[in-house]
Amino acid sequence: MRIVLVGPPGAGKGTQATRLAEQLRVPHISTGDLFRANISRQTELGKLAKSYMDAGNLVPDEVTIAMAKDRMEQPDAEGGFLLDGFPRNVSQAEALDELLTTEGMKLDAVLDLEAPEEEVVKRIAGRRICRNDSAHVFHETYKQPAKAGVCDVCGGELYQRDDDSEDTVRKRLEVYHTQTEPIIDYYKAQGLVVTISALGPVDEVTKRALEALKREDDGR
Ligand code: AP5
């Protein structure tokens, strides 16, 4: 399956993407994680991306699209993928359509995770991620690690993301509403959008997502 996951910052896209990718046996491709890996390796791309991310802005399309394309062309993504954080505006969505059309492929669904602003703010404020791998995500209240400050998966140090400060989160939410939400209408016009609530325990949200994707698949 080829799926795009969309939703405001803190809705739980990364959390759900890890679980859904495992169930659906496709790679989880997160442009945010790819940027963070470049930042920790101190690459030129990482240095460029950091300045935009820390301000809560989108990294320019040119570098983002090239990075996403490169990842989608890896052999493990041949049979499908779950995109988390890409596309994030209409021009990225058009670039993805173009890429898929060239390869004779198409998207199966766009899963839209809905969560009210007060909930995403709480989720982001308590989020802690692993220094070794930003896909290892915890929460001070909702998902505490066995040992405070230590990643359960690999033993790495847990820290708060630089872009999770209150001001930057406000900016990221504004960018989501103005630049990312329009892709929902773009994909609605293609009949691809499946909307679910991201509220409730993580397991329940995963179950809801899998059921919604199955209904979508059966309906085709
Ligand atoms: P990115 O890393 O994609 O961040 P985001 O979209 O803002 O989303 P988040 O990672 O903040 O949240 P999430 O929805 O994944 O929530 P999570 O699962 O962690 O992007 C960061 C930046 O990179 C962007 O601002 C931009 O600068 C740049 N970028 C990335 N892609 C780009 C692109 N395509 N174009 C241009 N720029 C790009 O969950 C949040 C917390 O809640 C966690 O602590 C988790 O444990 C907890 N939680 C999750 N689910 C639940 C639940 N059901 N109940 C209780 N707690 C929960």
XYZ file of C-alpha atoms and ligand atoms in Angstrom:
277
model
C 0.000 0.000 0.000
C 1.057 3.604 -0.599
C -0.271 5.824 2.143
C 0.163 9.450 3.153
C -0.360 10.354 6.791
C -1.454 13.904 7.516
C -2.377 15.752 10.707
C -1.266 18.646 12.906
C 2.047 18.556 14.771
C 1.653 16.329 17.816
C -1.405 14.455 16.495
C 0.545 11.201 16.763
C 1.600 10.698 13.135
C 5.042 9.326 14.035
C 3.619 7.123 16.802
C 0.964 5.642 14.514
C 3.211 5.449 11.458
C 5.661 3.135 13.246
C 2.836 0.753 14.188
C 0.951 0.933 10.890
C 4.123 0.418 8.858
C 4.854 -2.749 10.844
C 1.324 -4.090 10.373
C 1.184 -3.196 6.676
C 4.793 -4.324 6.056
C 5.887 -1.136 4.336
C 8.694 1.280 5.304
C 7.836 4.333 7.412
C 9.247 7.373 5.615
C 9.295 10.489 7.785
C 10.809 13.641 6.285
C 11.098 15.078 9.831
C 13.162 12.029 10.931
C 15.289 12.243 7.760
C 16.029 15.912 8.493
C 16.820 15.148 12.153
C 19.211 12.336 11.100
C 20.988 14.861 8.827
C 21.137 17.365 11.688
C 22.774 14.854 14.023
C 25.291 13.879 11.302
C 25.913 17.608 10.760
C 25.510 17.363 6.988
C 25.024 20.460 4.790
C 21.372 19.455 4.370
C 21.032 19.137 8.158
C 22.514 22.607 8.723
C 20.139 24.122 6.187
C 17.081 22.250 7.514
C 17.795 23.140 11.154
C 17.454 26.869 10.559
C 13.960 26.382 9.112
C 12.847 23.725 11.603
C 13.907 25.713 14.671
C 11.797 28.629 13.426
C 8.788 26.345 12.824
C 8.883 26.911 9.064
C 8.899 24.413 6.222
C 12.245 23.460 4.738
C 12.331 24.656 1.068
C 10.515 22.387 -1.389
C 13.497 21.834 -3.658
C 15.645 20.056 -1.051
C 12.666 18.358 0.653
C 11.295 16.862 -2.568
C 14.762 15.655 -3.645
C 15.324 13.992 -0.241
C 11.866 12.352 -0.194
C 12.245 11.136 -3.799
C 15.637 9.638 -3.038
C 14.192 7.749 -0.043
C 11.121 6.532 -1.951
C 13.404 5.149 -4.659
C 15.227 2.826 -2.229
C 14.546 -0.878 -2.895
C 12.586 -1.397 0.354
C 9.948 1.098 -0.849
C 9.256 -0.684 -4.141
C 6.181 -2.489 -2.813
C 4.739 0.488 -0.949
C 5.396 3.039 1.797
C 3.840 5.084 4.525
C 4.711 8.770 4.164
C 4.736 10.785 7.411
C 5.186 14.549 7.061
C 5.396 14.535 3.262
C 3.797 16.084 1.268
C 3.290 19.159 3.397
C 1.986 21.669 0.860
C 0.233 21.521 -2.505
C 3.412 21.845 -4.574
C 4.933 18.847 -2.744
C 1.677 16.918 -3.365
C 1.896 17.762 -7.078
C 5.553 16.668 -7.153
C 4.595 13.366 -5.490
C 1.798 12.793 -8.030
C 4.249 13.455 -10.838
C 6.784 11.022 -9.397
C 4.172 8.302 -8.892
C 2.725 8.779 -12.370
C 6.198 8.481 -13.915
C 6.667 5.193 -12.065
C 3.153 3.979 -13.013
C 2.054 4.011 -9.382
C -0.680 5.697 -7.362
C -1.568 6.409 -3.759
C -4.071 4.115 -2.026
C -5.159 6.477 0.756
C -4.451 9.657 2.664
C -5.046 9.066 6.367
C -5.995 12.296 8.118
C -5.478 12.243 11.908
C -7.754 14.768 13.587
C -6.932 16.182 17.023
C -7.966 19.420 18.747
C -5.338 22.079 19.364
C -5.365 21.803 23.187
C -4.589 18.058 22.937
C -1.709 18.429 20.448
C -0.172 21.157 22.585
C -0.251 18.810 25.633
C 1.235 15.973 23.601
C 4.074 18.123 22.270
C 4.861 19.725 25.634
C 5.501 16.294 27.208
C 7.198 14.632 24.242
C 10.732 13.313 24.711
C 12.716 11.713 21.891
C 15.845 9.606 21.680
C 19.180 11.161 20.682
C 20.118 8.002 18.740
C 16.903 7.766 16.714
C 14.155 10.386 16.635
C 11.633 7.670 15.747
C 11.880 6.436 19.369
C 9.237 8.683 20.934
C 8.087 8.936 24.566
C 5.886 11.206 26.658
C 6.332 12.427 30.236
C 2.779 11.375 31.125
C 1.274 9.274 28.315
C 4.244 7.049 27.479
C 6.845 7.044 30.192
C 10.086 5.147 29.621
C 10.913 2.405 32.169
C 13.871 4.526 33.361
C 13.479 8.325 33.400
C 15.449 10.024 30.612
C 16.518 6.736 28.957
C 15.146 5.238 25.721
C 13.492 1.818 26.258
C 14.418 0.738 22.719
C 18.169 1.460 22.564
C 19.252 3.066 25.869
C 19.840 6.472 24.228
C 19.381 9.749 26.071
C 15.876 11.272 25.853
C 15.576 14.983 25.161
C 13.059 17.615 24.124
C 13.117 18.578 20.429
C 14.457 22.094 19.748
C 11.292 22.903 17.770
C 8.984 21.843 20.619
C 9.244 25.176 22.480
C 5.900 26.938 22.995
C 6.524 29.732 20.454
C 7.763 27.374 17.751
C 4.827 25.020 18.278
C 2.434 27.942 17.761
C 4.240 28.785 14.525
C 4.185 25.119 13.380
C 0.415 24.989 13.976
C -0.069 28.162 11.935
C 2.057 26.704 9.118
C -0.020 23.509 9.303
C -3.302 25.425 8.895
C -2.110 27.690 6.092
C 0.178 25.390 4.082
C -0.550 21.754 4.914
C -4.325 21.619 5.421
C -4.950 22.586 1.759
C -3.507 19.205 0.707
C -6.537 17.565 2.365
C -8.845 19.242 -0.178
C -6.337 18.438 -2.933
C -6.567 14.727 -2.061
C -10.337 14.869 -1.361
C -10.742 15.834 -5.013
C -8.992 12.516 -5.828
C -11.286 10.602 -3.423
C -8.341 9.478 -1.279
C -8.963 11.008 2.165
C -9.900 8.882 5.181
C -10.364 10.950 8.356
C -10.188 9.453 11.848
C -10.017 10.884 15.351
C -6.537 10.732 16.914
C -7.989 10.905 20.429
C -7.854 8.013 22.892
C -5.197 5.438 23.760
C -2.498 4.738 21.148
C -3.719 1.130 20.583
C -7.264 2.322 19.947
C -6.110 4.890 17.401
C -4.060 2.197 15.584
C -7.106 -0.108 15.492
C -9.276 2.738 14.181
C -6.693 3.549 11.489
C -6.316 -0.064 10.329
C -10.104 -0.504 10.149
C -10.504 2.740 8.190
C -7.747 1.753 5.735
C -9.294 -1.692 5.282
C -12.738 -0.169 4.586
C -11.111 2.118 2.025
C -9.287 -0.805 0.391
C -12.421 -3.020 0.334
C -14.411 -0.156 -1.208
C -12.146 -0.044 -4.274
P 7.927 16.532 11.755
O 8.977 15.796 12.453
O 7.196 15.878 10.642
O 6.935 17.136 12.852
P 5.351 17.422 12.879
O 4.592 17.133 11.621
O 5.263 18.799 13.396
O 4.819 16.331 13.755
P 5.384 15.928 15.132
O 6.597 15.056 14.950
O 5.536 17.138 16.003
O 4.175 15.117 15.747
P 3.543 13.716 15.420
O 2.200 13.951 14.806
O 4.487 12.816 14.682
O 3.320 13.211 16.900
P 4.086 12.075 17.765
O 3.746 10.718 17.247
O 5.510 12.421 17.967
O 8.525 17.889 11.133
C 9.346 18.737 11.886
C 9.839 19.885 11.003
O 10.599 19.345 9.913
C 8.749 20.745 10.344
O 8.277 21.757 11.214
C 9.527 21.282 9.130
O 10.374 22.336 9.511
C 10.407 20.118 8.740
N 9.742 19.252 7.734
C 9.367 17.952 7.883
N 8.782 17.503 6.765
C 8.779 18.545 5.883
C 8.293 18.716 4.561
N 7.665 17.723 3.908
N 8.458 19.912 3.972
C 9.091 20.920 4.583
N 9.561 20.841 5.852
C 9.414 19.661 6.486
O 3.277 12.263 19.157
C 3.445 13.439 19.936
C 3.518 13.054 21.436
O 2.233 12.549 21.827
C 4.524 11.940 21.754
O 5.144 12.210 22.977
C 3.662 10.661 21.850
O 4.210 9.734 22.759
C 2.337 11.225 22.340
N 1.170 10.498 21.812
C 1.006 10.017 20.549
N -0.208 9.447 20.415
C -0.829 9.581 21.630
C -2.112 9.187 22.121
N -3.001 8.543 21.338
N -2.423 9.498 23.405
C -1.505 10.161 24.196
N -0.280 10.547 23.785
C 0.051 10.261 22.506
